[in-house]
XYZ file of C-alpha atoms in Angstrom:
682
model
C 0.000 0.000 0.000
C 1.425 3.342 -1.063
C 1.990 6.254 1.299
C -0.764 8.194 -0.516
C -3.254 5.375 0.094
C -2.250 5.156 3.755
C -2.837 8.904 4.162
C -6.283 8.587 2.552
C -7.244 5.706 4.866
C -5.986 7.602 7.919
C -7.926 10.714 6.871
C -11.119 8.712 6.388
C -10.612 7.025 9.778
C -10.089 10.374 11.467
C -13.217 11.759 9.790
C -15.290 8.763 10.878
C -13.937 9.100 14.429
C -14.842 12.807 14.474
C -18.378 12.086 13.217
C -18.767 9.389 15.850
C -17.695 11.786 18.605
C -20.071 14.500 17.354
C -22.914 12.001 17.090
C -22.264 10.790 20.648
C -22.201 14.354 21.916
C -25.558 15.131 20.314
C -27.068 11.935 21.687
C -25.802 12.733 25.167
C -27.263 16.230 24.980
C -30.703 14.909 23.941
C -30.871 12.283 26.682
C -32.915 13.053 29.846
C -30.793 14.654 32.535
C -32.378 12.628 35.315
C -34.980 9.969 35.858
C -38.019 10.420 38.090
C -41.772 10.183 38.416
C -44.164 11.882 36.001
C -47.377 13.551 37.155
C -50.457 15.059 35.574
C -52.488 17.154 38.004
C -55.768 19.011 37.732
C -55.540 22.773 38.323
C -59.281 23.565 38.560
C -62.031 21.314 39.882
C -64.990 23.125 38.310
C -65.757 25.431 35.409
C -64.274 28.846 36.247
C -66.177 31.690 34.600
C -64.455 35.027 33.884
C -66.853 37.890 33.097
C -64.828 41.065 33.440
C -63.391 42.099 30.048
C -59.906 42.077 31.597
C -59.755 39.203 34.045
C -57.490 36.472 35.370
C -57.467 33.297 37.436
C -54.618 31.355 39.049
C -54.050 27.662 39.670
C -51.438 26.329 42.088
C -49.222 23.283 42.498
C -46.429 22.249 44.846
C -42.934 20.958 44.228
C -41.989 19.288 47.491
C -38.658 19.435 49.320
C -36.167 16.901 48.013
C -37.659 17.086 44.495
C -36.695 19.089 41.435
C -38.232 19.696 38.008
C -36.021 18.031 35.419
C -37.567 19.368 32.207
C -40.202 21.905 31.141
C -43.651 21.345 32.553
C -46.634 21.383 30.194
C -49.875 23.250 30.770
C -52.722 21.462 28.967
C -55.229 24.310 28.923
C -58.863 23.797 27.933
C -61.156 26.800 27.602
C -64.176 28.205 25.786
C -65.554 31.683 25.199
C -68.616 33.517 23.969
C -69.295 33.476 20.221
C -69.828 37.235 20.514
C -66.127 37.730 21.342
C -64.307 40.188 19.082
C -61.229 38.119 18.355
C -59.198 41.057 17.020
C -59.425 42.670 20.495
C -59.094 39.531 22.651
C -55.967 37.779 23.951
C -54.840 35.213 26.517
C -51.523 35.170 28.429
C -49.946 32.461 30.588
C -47.541 33.371 33.418
C -45.600 31.242 35.894
C -44.780 32.789 39.269
C -45.366 36.249 37.838
C -43.233 35.750 34.692
C -45.093 35.735 31.323
C -44.483 32.546 29.348
C -46.694 32.781 26.262
C -49.583 34.711 24.703
C -52.000 34.137 21.861
C -55.028 35.867 20.332
C -58.481 34.378 20.705
C -59.338 33.084 17.271
C -62.909 32.482 16.050
C -64.029 29.402 17.985
C -64.443 26.319 15.806
C -65.435 23.945 18.625
C -67.150 23.956 22.005
C -63.753 23.836 23.725
C -60.311 25.040 22.683
C -57.072 23.308 23.673
C -53.652 24.958 24.049
C -50.445 23.202 25.117
C -47.998 25.615 26.759
C -44.430 24.700 27.776
C -43.502 26.124 31.197
C -39.704 26.585 31.563
C -38.154 24.445 34.284
C -36.104 27.384 35.581
C -39.311 29.305 36.330
C -40.642 26.534 38.601
C -39.335 26.547 42.159
C -39.438 24.210 45.135
C -42.555 24.975 47.120
C -45.724 26.726 45.956
C -46.016 27.647 42.271
C -48.638 29.835 40.615
C -49.891 29.435 37.047
C -51.820 32.573 36.075
C -54.214 32.690 33.119
C -54.931 36.290 32.131
C -57.617 37.046 29.555
C -58.727 40.159 27.675
C -62.050 39.381 25.984
C -64.256 42.010 24.358
C -67.685 41.705 22.737
C -68.830 45.325 22.264
C -66.939 48.313 20.904
C -66.656 51.305 23.185
C -65.216 52.005 26.632
C -66.624 49.906 29.494
C -69.456 48.549 27.345
C -68.608 44.980 28.383
C -68.924 45.561 32.131
C -71.952 43.497 33.246
C -72.438 42.239 29.685
C -73.818 38.721 30.221
C -72.918 37.773 26.641
C -69.230 38.431 27.298
C -67.758 35.386 29.052
C -64.698 33.144 29.146
C -64.563 29.725 30.850
C -61.525 27.794 32.122
C -62.528 24.126 31.964
C -61.786 21.523 34.690
C -60.116 19.356 32.011
C -57.130 21.734 32.333
C -54.069 19.855 33.594
C -50.417 20.479 34.337
C -47.833 17.757 33.653
C -44.302 17.624 35.016
C -41.526 15.234 35.879
C -39.570 15.306 39.125
C -36.249 13.841 40.180
C -35.739 12.983 43.836
C -32.863 12.614 46.225
C -32.375 9.157 47.782
C -34.992 8.434 50.433
C -34.250 8.771 54.135
C -36.527 8.632 57.176
C -36.935 12.404 56.849
C -38.600 11.765 53.445
C -41.615 10.164 55.163
C -44.383 9.672 54.131
C -42.586 9.110 50.814
C -42.256 6.558 49.287
C -45.139 4.863 51.128
C -47.570 7.686 50.372
C -47.148 9.596 47.120
C -46.914 13.379 47.279
C -49.477 14.037 44.565
C -51.591 11.113 43.342
C -53.359 8.402 45.301
C -53.207 6.142 42.244
C -49.435 5.794 42.784
C -49.874 4.541 46.375
C -48.995 0.847 46.640
C -48.429 0.139 50.331
C -49.251 -2.716 52.711
C -49.165 -2.538 56.524
C -48.139 -5.808 58.199
C -49.347 -6.174 61.795
C -48.222 -8.685 64.419
C -50.673 -11.239 65.761
C -50.794 -9.497 69.154
C -52.130 -6.187 67.806
C -54.330 -4.596 70.447
C -56.679 -1.624 70.603
C -53.854 0.806 71.449
C -51.884 -0.163 68.347
C -54.958 -0.078 66.113
C -55.920 3.390 67.375
C -52.446 4.680 66.435
C -52.712 2.924 63.064
C -55.982 4.767 62.364
C -54.422 8.050 63.541
C -51.692 7.472 60.957
C -54.296 6.676 58.269
C -56.185 9.883 59.076
C -52.929 11.836 58.865
C -52.331 10.354 55.407
C -55.830 11.349 54.326
C -55.320 14.918 55.561
C -52.556 15.367 52.970
C -55.299 15.773 50.378
C -54.412 13.276 47.632
C -57.125 12.845 45.023
C -58.330 9.563 43.604
C -58.251 5.947 44.736
C -55.051 4.298 46.067
C -53.716 1.515 43.868
C -53.227 -0.576 47.013
C -53.666 0.450 50.650
C -54.072 -2.673 52.744
C -53.567 -4.095 56.201
C -52.343 -7.685 56.407
C -51.492 -10.123 59.172
C -48.429 -12.354 59.195
C -45.011 -12.123 57.593
C -44.167 -9.356 55.092
C -43.521 -9.981 51.415
C -46.946 -11.411 50.597
C -47.513 -9.047 47.639
C -45.225 -6.766 45.564
C -45.626 -3.407 47.323
C -44.009 -0.940 49.683
C -44.223 -2.274 53.227
C -44.783 -0.772 56.680
C -43.978 -3.591 59.095
C -44.731 -3.528 62.827
C -43.044 -5.966 65.182
C -41.123 -6.526 68.411
C -37.660 -4.993 68.643
C -36.250 -8.245 70.034
C -37.310 -10.111 66.885
C -36.158 -7.546 64.325
C -33.387 -5.469 65.918
C -30.801 -7.581 67.687
C -28.649 -4.586 68.668
C -31.452 -2.535 70.249
C -32.644 -3.002 73.808
C -36.339 -2.385 74.473
C -36.818 0.818 72.541
C -38.938 2.006 69.638
C -36.893 1.963 66.433
C -37.675 3.204 62.908
C -35.696 1.603 60.076
C -35.922 2.331 56.343
C -34.581 -0.215 53.890
C -34.831 -0.922 50.171
C -36.239 -4.217 48.903
C -34.857 -6.241 46.034
C -37.874 -5.601 43.796
C -37.489 -1.809 43.897
C -39.942 -1.242 46.734
C -39.096 0.009 50.229
C -39.782 -1.163 53.758
C -40.364 0.927 56.873
C -39.820 -1.207 59.950
C -41.521 0.053 63.142
C -40.417 -1.933 66.174
C -40.910 -1.637 69.909
C -40.781 -3.734 73.071
C -44.609 -3.775 73.206
C -47.627 -2.485 71.318
C -47.578 0.798 73.270
C -44.062 1.669 72.088
C -44.984 0.754 68.495
C -48.008 3.030 68.846
C -45.716 5.806 70.086
C -43.533 5.400 66.992
C -46.577 5.641 64.682
C -47.760 8.749 66.520
C -44.319 10.306 66.005
C -44.655 9.746 62.239
C -47.782 11.942 62.281
C -45.720 14.967 63.393
C -44.035 16.455 60.275
C -41.690 18.789 62.161
C -40.402 15.902 64.285
C -39.994 13.645 61.225
C -37.620 16.209 59.658
C -35.135 15.377 62.443
C -35.095 11.650 61.565
C -31.903 11.633 59.516
C -30.440 8.607 57.783
C -31.983 5.162 57.525
C -32.535 4.341 61.190
C -33.440 6.188 64.374
C -34.166 5.030 67.903
C -36.877 7.032 69.635
C -36.236 8.211 73.170
C -38.613 7.261 75.944
C -39.916 10.820 76.180
C -40.528 12.467 72.813
C -40.512 16.279 72.536
C -43.892 17.838 73.267
C -46.141 18.433 70.292
C -45.969 22.191 69.664
C -48.877 22.195 67.246
C -51.674 22.197 69.769
C -54.779 24.119 68.780
C -55.990 27.255 70.513
C -59.178 26.955 72.529
C -62.006 28.995 71.062
C -65.355 30.168 72.277
C -68.095 27.630 71.634
C -70.203 28.646 68.656
C -67.657 31.142 67.268
C -65.662 30.106 64.196
C -63.097 32.260 62.404
C -61.695 31.759 58.915
C -58.615 30.236 60.570
C -60.818 27.553 62.134
C -62.185 26.840 58.643
C -58.693 26.307 57.219
C -57.875 29.792 55.869
C -54.543 30.614 57.467
C -54.094 33.939 55.659
C -56.212 36.961 54.802
C -58.095 36.663 51.493
C -57.260 39.436 48.999
C -59.613 40.413 46.154
C -58.019 42.748 43.623
C -59.174 44.470 40.453
C -61.699 47.061 39.362
C -65.456 46.458 39.269
C -66.899 43.080 40.395
C -64.678 40.940 42.658
C -65.579 38.324 45.265
C -64.339 35.776 47.777
C -66.352 32.623 48.522
C -66.115 30.336 51.560
C -68.121 27.257 52.520
C -69.048 26.957 56.189
C -70.030 23.438 57.350
C -72.667 23.348 60.052
C -71.206 22.164 63.400
C -72.288 18.673 64.387
C -75.167 18.365 66.869
C -75.210 22.136 67.411
C -78.618 23.713 67.976
C -78.439 27.182 66.468
C -80.906 29.964 67.126
C -82.102 33.388 66.145
C -79.385 36.014 66.462
C -76.706 33.982 64.656
C -74.648 36.117 62.294
C -71.569 36.492 60.126
C -69.152 39.272 61.033
C -66.944 40.376 58.143
C -63.676 42.123 59.028
C -62.145 43.896 56.053
C -59.994 46.758 54.816
C -59.604 48.277 51.360
C -57.782 50.761 49.164
C -58.456 54.393 50.081
C -58.600 55.428 46.432
C -61.986 53.733 45.849
C -64.908 56.021 45.024
C -67.156 55.790 48.156
C -70.291 56.676 46.168
C -69.937 53.695 43.845
C -67.943 51.107 45.847
C -69.529 48.633 48.255
C -69.330 45.194 49.840
C -72.245 42.758 50.114
C -72.543 39.568 52.155
C -74.489 36.737 50.495
C -75.608 33.608 52.362
C -76.530 30.712 50.070
C -76.591 33.264 47.209
C -79.127 35.525 48.950
C -77.898 39.108 49.589
C -78.168 39.927 53.294
C -76.295 43.138 54.137
C -74.225 45.764 52.284
C -71.926 48.609 53.261
C -70.226 51.379 51.312
C -66.435 51.275 51.075
C -65.620 54.592 52.754
C -62.514 56.354 53.963
C -63.709 55.635 57.528
C -63.531 51.849 57.061
C -60.529 51.750 54.723
C -58.165 50.541 57.457
C -60.655 48.575 59.543
C -64.230 47.788 58.571
C -66.815 45.503 60.190
C -70.078 44.357 58.616
C -72.532 42.049 60.394
C -75.065 39.979 58.467
C -77.696 37.877 60.313
C -78.095 34.295 59.163
C -81.772 33.912 58.163
C -83.746 31.490 60.332
C -84.723 29.650 57.148
C -81.061 28.782 56.542
C -80.090 27.697 60.062
C -81.039 24.040 59.537
C -78.955 23.677 56.349
C -75.929 21.319 56.365
C -73.627 24.149 55.267
C -73.656 27.773 54.203
C -72.123 29.226 51.059
C -70.919 32.660 52.109
C -70.001 35.130 49.394
C -68.262 38.454 50.015
C -68.996 40.478 46.894
C -67.037 43.700 46.313
C -67.562 46.406 43.737
C -64.442 48.539 43.201
C -64.897 51.848 41.388
C -61.956 54.206 41.070
C -63.649 56.748 38.821
C -61.843 55.812 35.597
C -63.290 54.890 32.239
C -60.452 52.806 30.802
C -61.912 49.348 31.311
C -59.069 47.682 29.439
C -57.030 47.758 32.665
C -57.576 45.755 35.837
C -56.009 48.178 38.342
C -55.076 45.365 40.745
C -52.581 47.588 42.547
C -55.059 50.363 43.374
C -58.491 48.661 43.418
C -58.468 46.016 46.129
C -60.081 44.801 49.341
C -58.993 42.241 51.935
C -61.181 39.792 53.868
C -59.340 39.402 57.161
C -58.795 35.968 58.648
C -60.482 36.939 61.935
C -63.788 37.217 60.072
C -66.134 35.063 62.149
C -69.340 33.048 62.058
C -71.221 33.331 65.365
C -73.900 30.717 66.073
C -76.148 31.580 69.002
C -77.599 28.735 71.042
C -81.163 27.860 70.091
C -83.497 25.046 69.139
C -82.831 24.633 65.429
C -80.748 21.576 64.689
C -79.785 19.687 61.595
C -81.509 16.302 61.516
C -78.645 13.752 61.348
C -78.222 12.268 57.878
C -75.769 9.944 56.164
C -75.213 12.553 53.449
C -73.267 14.628 56.004
C -70.738 11.814 56.519
C -67.812 12.162 57.055
C -68.106 15.852 57.985
C -70.748 15.884 60.703
C -68.378 15.380 63.654
C -68.320 17.287 66.919
C -65.198 19.437 67.291
C -64.092 19.970 70.879
C -63.251 23.488 72.148
C -59.531 22.709 71.639
C -60.154 21.941 67.957
C -59.877 18.125 68.132
C -62.309 15.571 66.678
C -62.514 12.492 68.916
C -63.739 9.334 67.185
C -64.325 5.776 68.387
C -64.016 2.811 66.017
C -65.917 -0.331 67.052
C -64.552 -3.464 65.333
C -65.426 -7.162 65.478
C -63.684 -9.069 68.264
C -61.310 -10.770 65.811
C -61.231 -8.567 62.713
C -59.927 -10.134 59.525
C -57.243 -8.395 57.493
C -59.933 -7.418 54.979
C -61.923 -5.737 57.779
C -58.783 -4.002 59.082
C -58.096 -2.768 55.543
C -61.634 -1.367 55.315
C -61.249 0.351 58.693
C -57.863 1.822 57.666
C -59.265 3.154 54.388
C -62.293 4.568 56.205
C -59.978 6.448 58.591
C -58.007 7.686 55.559
C -61.240 8.907 53.912
C -62.327 10.715 57.096
C -58.938 12.440 57.311
C -59.276 13.559 53.702
C -62.600 15.291 54.399
C -61.768 17.070 57.685
C -59.326 19.846 58.501
C -59.234 19.420 62.293
C -56.913 17.050 64.131
C -58.499 13.620 64.692
C -57.790 11.232 67.559
C -59.061 7.656 67.446
C -59.981 5.200 70.142
C -60.733 1.546 69.324
C -63.250 -0.771 71.004
C -64.287 -4.280 70.092
C -67.923 -5.269 69.896
C -67.699 -7.257 73.151
C -65.760 -4.565 75.045
C -67.783 -1.548 73.893
C -68.650 0.806 76.728
C -70.599 3.940 75.759
C -69.306 5.833 78.801
C -65.696 5.268 77.678
C -66.187 5.882 73.956
C -65.425 9.538 73.190
C -66.941 11.495 70.322
C -68.783 10.023 67.352
C -68.926 6.217 67.240
C -68.247 4.414 63.943
C -68.970 0.677 63.967
C -68.031 -1.889 61.312
C -69.229 -5.461 61.050
C -71.130 -8.075 59.079
C -74.833 -7.563 58.488
C -75.744 -10.994 59.950
C -73.551 -10.978 63.096
C -76.264 -10.553 65.746
C -73.896 -10.999 68.700
C -71.546 -8.299 67.434
C -74.304 -5.671 67.215
C -75.929 -6.581 70.527
C -74.438 -3.621 72.468
C -75.495 -1.119 69.791
C -78.837 -2.515 68.562
C -80.949 -0.206 70.768
C -79.611 2.766 68.787
C -80.148 1.199 65.341
C -83.065 1.240 62.924
C -82.113 -2.193 61.574
C -80.174 -4.892 63.426
C -79.700 -8.651 62.947
C -81.438 -11.085 65.320
C -80.006 -14.385 66.638
C -82.628 -16.355 64.663
C -81.340 -14.968 61.353
C -84.037 -12.328 61.026
C -83.822 -8.571 61.495
C -85.298 -6.038 63.860
C -86.707 -3.171 61.771
C -88.003 0.200 63.008
C -91.771 0.565 62.651
C -91.644 3.446 60.153
C -89.321 1.630 57.724
C -91.028 -0.061 54.771
C -88.530 -2.824 54.004
C -88.763 -6.607 53.795
C -86.699 -8.071 56.657
C -86.237 -11.397 54.837
C -84.296 -9.698 52.025
C -81.945 -7.602 54.177
C -79.138 -10.163 54.390
C -78.275 -9.542 50.721
C -77.817 -5.788 51.268
C -75.077 -3.714 52.817
C -76.855 -1.713 55.532
C -75.509 1.729 56.366
C -77.346 3.729 59.017
C -77.102 6.540 61.521
C -78.365 6.608 65.098
C -78.147 8.731 68.236
C -76.495 7.359 71.354
C -77.452 10.526 73.212
C -78.113 14.149 72.349
C -74.443 14.889 71.728
C -73.185 11.604 70.257
C -73.936 10.057 66.866
C -73.458 6.451 65.757
C -72.589 5.498 62.174
C -73.078 1.765 61.618
C -71.604 0.097 58.519
C -73.040 -3.405 58.151
C -71.647 -5.204 55.123
C -72.291 -8.599 53.595
C -68.538 -8.786 52.889
C -65.576 -6.468 53.661
C -64.870 -6.251 49.910
C -68.227 -4.512 49.404
C -67.259 -1.972 52.085
C -63.964 -1.355 50.286
C -65.828 -0.840 47.013
C -68.030 1.810 48.644
C -64.954 3.632 49.977
C -63.200 3.503 46.606
C -66.269 5.011 44.955
C -66.499 7.727 47.621
C -62.813 8.593 47.229
C -63.255 8.945 43.475
C -66.636 10.673 43.494
C -68.767 11.802 46.404
C -70.584 10.164 49.283
C -73.658 8.402 47.818
C -75.261 7.683 51.189
C -78.231 9.736 52.352
C -81.146 9.726 54.761
C -81.030 7.817 58.028
C -80.512 4.457 56.315
C -79.149 3.359 52.938
C -79.310 -0.151 51.496
C -76.755 -1.087 48.800
C -76.989 -4.277 46.728
C -74.234 -6.270 45.028
C -74.488 -4.187 41.837
C -74.019 -0.915 43.717
C -77.653 0.167 43.462
C -78.799 1.963 46.585
C -82.068 2.934 48.261
C -82.224 5.569 50.989
C -84.795 6.109 53.745
C -85.399 9.348 55.633
C -87.701 9.557 58.614
C -90.714 11.789 58.031
C -91.476 14.568 60.569
C -94.650 12.726 61.642
C -92.705 9.546 62.370
C -90.058 11.518 64.229
C -92.636 13.023 66.614
C -92.449 11.924 70.230
C -95.991 12.680 71.331
C -99.040 14.835 70.999
C -96.999 18.001 71.553
C -94.408 17.159 68.872
C -96.040 19.626 66.491
C -95.662 22.400 69.087
C -91.981 21.600 69.606
C -91.405 21.661 65.859
C -93.240 24.986 65.523
C -91.170 26.462 68.363
C -87.861 25.246 66.787
C -88.513 26.934 63.452
C -89.768 30.248 64.893
C -87.468 33.205 65.511
C -87.164 35.090 68.812
C -90.004 37.578 68.203
C -92.260 34.822 66.905
C -91.502 32.685 69.956
C -92.609 35.577 72.211
C -95.932 35.881 70.375
C -96.374 32.106 70.463
C -95.739 31.983 74.220
C -98.261 34.782 74.831
C -100.826 33.024 72.596
C -100.413 29.720 74.459
C -100.653 31.482 77.843
C -103.846 33.293 76.820
C -105.279 30.049 75.430
C -104.549 28.183 78.680
C -105.975 31.019 80.829
C -109.130 31.116 78.723
C -109.555 27.365 79.046
C -109.058 27.494 82.794
C -111.582 30.348 83.135
C -114.192 28.469 81.089
C -113.607 25.320 83.202
C -114.238 27.152 86.503
C -117.271 29.022 85.109
C -118.823 25.757 83.919
C -118.071 24.090 87.251
C -119.732 26.970 89.194
C -122.836 26.877 86.992
């Protein structure tokens, strides 16, 4: 081979090597920078209607500590707008944490809904709370301010709107709890099994349900892929595991202390081992896991808990009975409403359990506002269940501190909840309606705004549709609940009880403390708060201690005791799941869940987690296909005697009416007595 040929071959080899290096570099650049979990989350739960011609709405999502966005997120925006919209004057803009990302004009709508995919830069998304703002200018009529209060000018953000992102995480430690056993975002990613020892007692089960309630309070949406309680040795199914056991059996180097140990499993799952010298110390370890600030101090893969844990600093403040502030309802900050013209803030107030409200109950709005507002055209109105109750002008005198009281109508006092709307109208005396003026036209609903319920005779008749919200909250802000289980619950029944506690935690904002009784050990005097009982619909012995409070209960002969006013066929009841509500006394409710099989109870909970509670009335029967029939007691059946009508009339009459009624009854009785003595004398 000649020198010239050798040079050509060497040149070609060098060129091929260079191309290979370049190709490798491009491939490396295109590859994902990190692996992690992908999520698609809903930003809005309902249709959000924007009516002002220059309006905006924000959705929020969290990026939790120990996680990072690895690539641009994607906003999958779905919206629709009025066919009267002038597209040449209408635009939409997307911003992330105050930084504009993209804009587009509103084109003539070709379909009922419009879809727009918007890439959100990863460097604009931070750890913690993130805001996605959708700002819209939509015009239908030419001319200044012509679209204010124009009902034909509207824009709707649809609940199909989603945000998708991918996160990378640091290696798990105990401080990562509840990850990886409970996902941060989606219940559908939860695949966890709790393994209990054979000697599990009521103390351990109460702590287990406290932990389940704490998981529910984290607000995941949807149905868990797997959330079970099993008995026996771990490893029965492929899943993350939380294993409880004796320290002596699992931790040879620990001496009678509660120990938490995190370890990876060979199949990619993880195990959290909770050990103690007895069930009480295991319960203490589970209680510690329900305290997020304490968990942050659990570094590494193992920690031994001291005999005396630090005191829980998150105790609630005692409050006056019948007085509830926005903080009590879960609003930790003031609520700001900004922008010219119509603005509002809406809160939902659940009716306190077993509380008899009366005339004189009211809502007291505390507010302040911008001083620049025109006092002749600016006002605030309080609506209760969409009925306007009271209004006040936004004046210089109440700019720094304003108070407006609105009485709750007697007709609304027996409702299960109240939708309270604070409607503001901001006028700053300008005619340029193309601007929002957020910085100068604003009001603030202060968090010490309160709902005051005076004591009275109007109560909400207990109903299954209020479950799981109709619980008594103690003056220190704690909900005490008692779970009554069969004497020897199966792992399927324990799974149903765990998921029920999870569901209750999801629906309540207050701290919940559980106590557990068995059917044979139940003692009403030692069962705090609302009682929730689970068991089979044909186990007469199990329901013996509670049957006097129930509308339907199984009998030893295989039949059923049925309340007189219920029109059901007792012979057919064994094929139904029977869910009912009763009163143990005036201040304590009983929810009884009688199932033909624990699987049917789990199916009901899965449906409730995905949708809404389908139970209603005082009793609901559910068949194997999921069909249900509800029964509510009529007022006539609920009467307790010949004077029941008078009690009912008194309960639904306000203070002035009650005075007139008392005078009328007194005059009627005096007249009757006078006639009796006159007839006797004659």
